[in-house]
Amino acid sequence: MKVILASDHGGISLRKEISGLLEEMNIEYQDIGCDCADSVDYPDYGIPAAERVASGEFDKGILICGTGIGMSISANKVKGIRAALVHDVFSAKATREHNDSNMITMGERVIGPGLAREIVKTWLETEFQAGRHANRIGKIADYETK
Ligand code: RB5
């Protein structure tokens, strides 16, 4: 599995925590920043990361900003992306099982590093259940072709 990881200035320290987790889990990943002292714009990192998941270059993506909301809105503008804003372990599992989410977004100002690590670990280790859920995400994909 190949994972792309990105944040704006509001998510740098949580992004570093998650890159450490990916290393512990022996998961191949690329961290595309930001490495910024100043304020940056979250779409400048979230959209390119989402495009690289949608193209198939990466299997999954993890995006972090202050709230996770801006990154979620940005990533979900890219066709083929199902980015889930998640701040609890139950939703991390459910969004893989039901939505086949290919990106997860979190807010560094919302949750602490311990919970974020549990969320990401659960999300990466949970499989899509397909079945009736495949039909539902198929309807989203159909809408994207209109
Ligand atoms: C940056 O101040 C903040 O707006 C951003 O990190 C994010 O929370 C936006 O949704």
PDB file of C-alpha atoms and ligand atoms in Angstrom:
ATOM      1  CA  MET A   1       0.000   0.000   0.000  1.00  0.00           C
ATOM      2  CA  LYS A   2       1.273   3.484  -0.900  1.00  0.00           C
ATOM      3  CA  VAL A   3       0.029   6.458   1.109  1.00  0.00           C
ATOM      4  CA  ILE A   4       0.357  10.191   0.464  1.00  0.00           C
ATOM      5  CA  LEU A   5       0.446  12.519   3.450  1.00  0.00           C
ATOM      6  CA  ALA A   6      -0.021  16.301   3.495  1.00  0.00           C
ATOM      7  CA  SER A   7      -0.997  19.159   5.768  1.00  0.00           C
ATOM      8  CA  ASP A   8      -1.205  22.907   5.881  1.00  0.00           C
ATOM      9  CA  HIS A   9       0.544  24.951   8.603  1.00  0.00           C
ATOM     10  CA  GLY A  10      -2.250  24.042  11.033  1.00  0.00           C
ATOM     11  CA  GLY A  11      -1.450  20.337  10.834  1.00  0.00           C
ATOM     12  CA  ILE A  12       2.315  20.052  10.791  1.00  0.00           C
ATOM     13  CA  SER A  13       2.916  18.478  14.179  1.00  0.00           C
ATOM     14  CA  LEU A  14       0.106  15.929  13.778  1.00  0.00           C
ATOM     15  CA  ARG A  15       1.421  15.128  10.295  1.00  0.00           C
ATOM     16  CA  LYS A  16       4.852  14.352  11.807  1.00  0.00           C
ATOM     17  CA  GLU A  17       3.165  12.073  14.353  1.00  0.00           C
ATOM     18  CA  ILE A  18       1.363  10.225  11.568  1.00  0.00           C
ATOM     19  CA  SER A  19       4.514   9.891   9.452  1.00  0.00           C
ATOM     20  CA  GLY A  20       6.118   8.218  12.490  1.00  0.00           C
ATOM     21  CA  LEU A  21       3.169   5.836  12.723  1.00  0.00           C
ATOM     22  CA  LEU A  22       3.440   4.944   9.020  1.00  0.00           C
ATOM     23  CA  GLU A  23       7.116   4.151   9.541  1.00  0.00           C
ATOM     24  CA  GLU A  24       6.303   1.950  12.554  1.00  0.00           C
ATOM     25  CA  MET A  25       3.698   0.160  10.423  1.00  0.00           C
ATOM     26  CA  ASN A  26       6.195  -0.283   7.560  1.00  0.00           C
ATOM     27  CA  ILE A  27       3.838   1.451   5.156  1.00  0.00           C
ATOM     28  CA  GLU A  28       5.332   3.111   2.101  1.00  0.00           C
ATOM     29  CA  TYR A  29       4.413   6.790   2.063  1.00  0.00           C
ATOM     30  CA  GLN A  30       5.326  10.173   0.652  1.00  0.00           C
ATOM     31  CA  ASP A  31       5.051  13.318   2.744  1.00  0.00           C
ATOM     32  CA  ILE A  32       4.456  16.321   0.459  1.00  0.00           C
ATOM     33  CA  GLY A  33       4.500  18.998   3.158  1.00  0.00           C
ATOM     34  CA  CYS A  34       3.938  21.720   3.935  1.00  0.00           C
ATOM     35  CA  ASP A  35       7.302  22.542   5.422  1.00  0.00           C
ATOM     36  CA  CYS A  36       6.223  26.053   6.113  1.00  0.00           C
ATOM     37  CA  ALA A  37       6.843  28.514   8.907  1.00  0.00           C
ATOM     38  CA  ASP A  38       4.123  30.808   7.570  1.00  0.00           C
ATOM     39  CA  SER A  39       0.466  30.364   6.826  1.00  0.00           C
ATOM     40  CA  VAL A  40      -0.366  28.482   3.605  1.00  0.00           C
ATOM     41  CA  ASP A  41      -3.624  27.634   1.828  1.00  0.00           C
ATOM     42  CA  TYR A  42      -4.908  24.086   2.484  1.00  0.00           C
ATOM     43  CA  PRO A  43      -6.211  23.522  -1.104  1.00  0.00           C
ATOM     44  CA  ASP A  44      -2.633  23.942  -2.377  1.00  0.00           C
ATOM     45  CA  TYR A  45      -1.738  20.726  -0.555  1.00  0.00           C
ATOM     46  CA  GLY A  46      -5.045  18.877  -0.351  1.00  0.00           C
ATOM     47  CA  ILE A  47      -5.983  19.035  -4.034  1.00  0.00           C
ATOM     48  CA  PRO A  48      -2.608  17.836  -5.432  1.00  0.00           C
ATOM     49  CA  ALA A  49      -2.577  14.992  -2.891  1.00  0.00           C
ATOM     50  CA  ALA A  50      -6.131  14.023  -3.862  1.00  0.00           C
ATOM     51  CA  GLU A  51      -5.236  14.096  -7.572  1.00  0.00           C
ATOM     52  CA  ARG A  52      -2.397  11.682  -6.927  1.00  0.00           C
ATOM     53  CA  VAL A  53      -4.771   9.267  -5.168  1.00  0.00           C
ATOM     54  CA  ALA A  54      -7.410   9.630  -7.895  1.00  0.00           C
ATOM     55  CA  SER A  55      -4.792   8.897 -10.578  1.00  0.00           C
ATOM     56  CA  GLY A  56      -3.825   5.649  -8.857  1.00  0.00           C
ATOM     57  CA  GLU A  57      -0.291   6.774  -8.016  1.00  0.00           C
ATOM     58  CA  PHE A  58      -1.194   6.324  -4.330  1.00  0.00           C
ATOM     59  CA  ASP A  59      -3.720   3.937  -2.804  1.00  0.00           C
ATOM     60  CA  LYS A  60      -4.747   6.196   0.052  1.00  0.00           C
ATOM     61  CA  GLY A  61      -4.170   9.695   1.376  1.00  0.00           C
ATOM     62  CA  ILE A  62      -4.078  11.341   4.786  1.00  0.00           C
ATOM     63  CA  LEU A  63      -4.703  15.089   5.029  1.00  0.00           C
ATOM     64  CA  ILE A  64      -4.419  17.284   8.105  1.00  0.00           C
ATOM     65  CA  CYS A  65      -5.290  20.915   8.709  1.00  0.00           C
ATOM     66  CA  GLY A  66      -6.489  22.822  11.765  1.00  0.00           C
ATOM     67  CA  THR A  67      -9.980  21.347  11.686  1.00  0.00           C
ATOM     68  CA  GLY A  68      -9.766  18.752   8.897  1.00  0.00           C
ATOM     69  CA  ILE A  69     -12.703  20.503   7.268  1.00  0.00           C
ATOM     70  CA  GLY A  70     -10.887  22.542   4.620  1.00  0.00           C
ATOM     71  CA  MET A  71      -8.872  19.518   3.550  1.00  0.00           C
ATOM     72  CA  SER A  72     -12.039  17.410   3.355  1.00  0.00           C
ATOM     73  CA  ILE A  73     -13.895  19.946   1.237  1.00  0.00           C
ATOM     74  CA  SER A  74     -10.879  20.364  -1.074  1.00  0.00           C
ATOM     75  CA  ALA A  75     -10.141  16.666  -1.566  1.00  0.00           C
ATOM     76  CA  ASN A  76     -13.772  15.806  -2.259  1.00  0.00           C
ATOM     77  CA  LYS A  77     -13.774  18.174  -5.262  1.00  0.00           C
ATOM     78  CA  VAL A  78     -11.476  15.717  -7.067  1.00  0.00           C
ATOM     79  CA  LYS A  79     -13.345  13.044  -9.036  1.00  0.00           C
ATOM     80  CA  GLY A  80     -12.914   9.587  -7.572  1.00  0.00           C
ATOM     81  CA  ILE A  81     -12.023  10.846  -4.105  1.00  0.00           C
ATOM     82  CA  ARG A  82     -14.030   9.802  -1.084  1.00  0.00           C
ATOM     83  CA  ALA A  83     -12.406  11.794   1.707  1.00  0.00           C
ATOM     84  CA  ALA A  84     -13.771  11.213   5.203  1.00  0.00           C
ATOM     85  CA  LEU A  85     -13.397  13.775   7.974  1.00  0.00           C
ATOM     86  CA  VAL A  86     -12.875  11.545  11.010  1.00  0.00           C
ATOM     87  CA  HIS A  87     -12.253  12.298  14.672  1.00  0.00           C
ATOM     88  CA  ASP A  88     -13.247   8.990  16.295  1.00  0.00           C
ATOM     89  CA  VAL A  89     -12.255   5.351  15.904  1.00  0.00           C
ATOM     90  CA  PHE A  90     -15.810   4.103  15.219  1.00  0.00           C
ATOM     91  CA  SER A  91     -16.115   6.370  12.170  1.00  0.00           C
ATOM     92  CA  ALA A  92     -12.621   5.428  10.965  1.00  0.00           C
ATOM     93  CA  LYS A  93     -13.726   1.785  10.801  1.00  0.00           C
ATOM     94  CA  ALA A  94     -17.184   2.547   9.413  1.00  0.00           C
ATOM     95  CA  THR A  95     -15.980   4.802   6.628  1.00  0.00           C
ATOM     96  CA  ARG A  96     -13.674   2.088   5.313  1.00  0.00           C
ATOM     97  CA  GLU A  97     -16.346  -0.618   5.616  1.00  0.00           C
ATOM     98  CA  HIS A  98     -19.222   1.413   4.176  1.00  0.00           C
ATOM     99  CA  ASN A  99     -17.757   4.243   2.071  1.00  0.00           C
ATOM    100  CA  ASP A 100     -14.468   2.710   0.864  1.00  0.00           C
ATOM    101  CA  SER A 101     -12.945   6.092   1.723  1.00  0.00           C
ATOM    102  CA  ASN A 102      -9.644   6.550  -0.039  1.00  0.00           C
ATOM    103  CA  MET A 103      -8.639   9.626   1.952  1.00  0.00           C
ATOM    104  CA  ILE A 104      -8.986  10.573   5.594  1.00  0.00           C
ATOM    105  CA  THR A 105      -8.810  14.085   6.970  1.00  0.00           C
ATOM    106  CA  MET A 106      -8.267  15.180  10.565  1.00  0.00           C
ATOM    107  CA  GLY A 107      -7.884  18.423  12.503  1.00  0.00           C
ATOM    108  CA  GLU A 108      -4.819  18.982  14.651  1.00  0.00           C
ATOM    109  CA  ARG A 109      -6.779  21.539  16.671  1.00  0.00           C
ATOM    110  CA  VAL A 110      -9.553  19.018  17.318  1.00  0.00           C
ATOM    111  CA  ILE A 111      -7.898  15.791  18.501  1.00  0.00           C
ATOM    112  CA  GLY A 112      -4.667  14.739  20.170  1.00  0.00           C
ATOM    113  CA  PRO A 113      -1.898  12.604  18.690  1.00  0.00           C
ATOM    114  CA  GLY A 114      -2.831   9.390  20.520  1.00  0.00           C
ATOM    115  CA  LEU A 115      -6.376   9.336  19.176  1.00  0.00           C
ATOM    116  CA  ALA A 116      -5.188  10.382  15.709  1.00  0.00           C
ATOM    117  CA  ARG A 117      -2.790   7.435  15.625  1.00  0.00           C
ATOM    118  CA  GLU A 118      -5.584   5.005  16.602  1.00  0.00           C
ATOM    119  CA  ILE A 119      -7.855   6.490  13.948  1.00  0.00           C
ATOM    120  CA  VAL A 120      -5.258   6.164  11.183  1.00  0.00           C
ATOM    121  CA  LYS A 121      -4.237   2.649  12.222  1.00  0.00           C
ATOM    122  CA  THR A 122      -7.882   1.511  12.249  1.00  0.00           C
ATOM    123  CA  TRP A 123      -8.609   3.229   8.949  1.00  0.00           C
ATOM    124  CA  LEU A 124      -5.599   1.659   7.204  1.00  0.00           C
ATOM    125  CA  GLU A 125      -6.342  -1.829   8.538  1.00  0.00           C
ATOM    126  CA  THR A 126     -10.081  -1.966   7.797  1.00  0.00           C
ATOM    127  CA  GLU A 127     -11.354  -3.452   4.534  1.00  0.00           C
ATOM    128  CA  PHE A 128     -14.310  -2.258   2.448  1.00  0.00           C
ATOM    129  CA  GLN A 129     -17.340  -4.533   2.941  1.00  0.00           C
ATOM    130  CA  ALA A 130     -18.619  -4.054  -0.638  1.00  0.00           C
ATOM    131  CA  GLY A 131     -22.082  -5.659  -1.153  1.00  0.00           C
ATOM    132  CA  ARG A 132     -24.855  -3.075  -0.787  1.00  0.00           C
ATOM    133  CA  HIS A 133     -22.222  -0.423  -0.050  1.00  0.00           C
ATOM    134  CA  ALA A 134     -20.647  -0.880  -3.486  1.00  0.00           C
ATOM    135  CA  ASN A 135     -23.971   0.026  -5.080  1.00  0.00           C
ATOM    136  CA  ARG A 136     -24.119   3.212  -3.018  1.00  0.00           C
ATOM    137  CA  ILE A 137     -20.644   4.451  -3.858  1.00  0.00           C
ATOM    138  CA  GLY A 138     -21.366   3.466  -7.460  1.00  0.00           C
ATOM    139  CA  LYS A 139     -24.155   6.063  -7.455  1.00  0.00           C
ATOM    140  CA  ILE A 140     -21.636   8.719  -6.385  1.00  0.00           C
ATOM    141  CA  ALA A 141     -19.273   7.649  -9.167  1.00  0.00           C
ATOM    142  CA  ASP A 142     -22.155   7.800 -11.675  1.00  0.00           C
ATOM    143  CA  TYR A 143     -22.971  11.345 -10.575  1.00  0.00           C
ATOM    144  CA  GLU A 144     -19.328  12.327 -11.144  1.00  0.00           C
ATOM    145  CA  THR A 145     -19.608  11.333 -14.807  1.00  0.00           C
ATOM    146  CA  LYS A 146     -22.527  13.723 -15.449  1.00  0.00           C
TER     147      LYS A 146
HETATM  148  C1  RB5 B   1      -5.913  27.593   9.012  1.00  0.00           C
HETATM  149  O1  RB5 B   1      -5.956  28.642   9.916  1.00  0.00           O
HETATM  150  C2  RB5 B   1      -7.200  26.798   9.072  1.00  0.00           C
HETATM  151  O2  RB5 B   1      -8.232  27.545   8.543  1.00  0.00           O
HETATM  152  C3  RB5 B   1      -7.052  25.495   8.341  1.00  0.00           C
HETATM  153  O3  RB5 B   1      -5.993  24.748   8.884  1.00  0.00           O
HETATM  154  C4  RB5 B   1      -8.254  24.570   8.375  1.00  0.00           C
HETATM  155  O4  RB5 B   1      -8.702  24.380   9.670  1.00  0.00           O
HETATM  156  C5  RB5 B   1      -9.335  24.877   7.445  1.00  0.00           C
HETATM  157  O5  RB5 B   1     -10.347  24.166   7.335  1.00  0.00           O
END
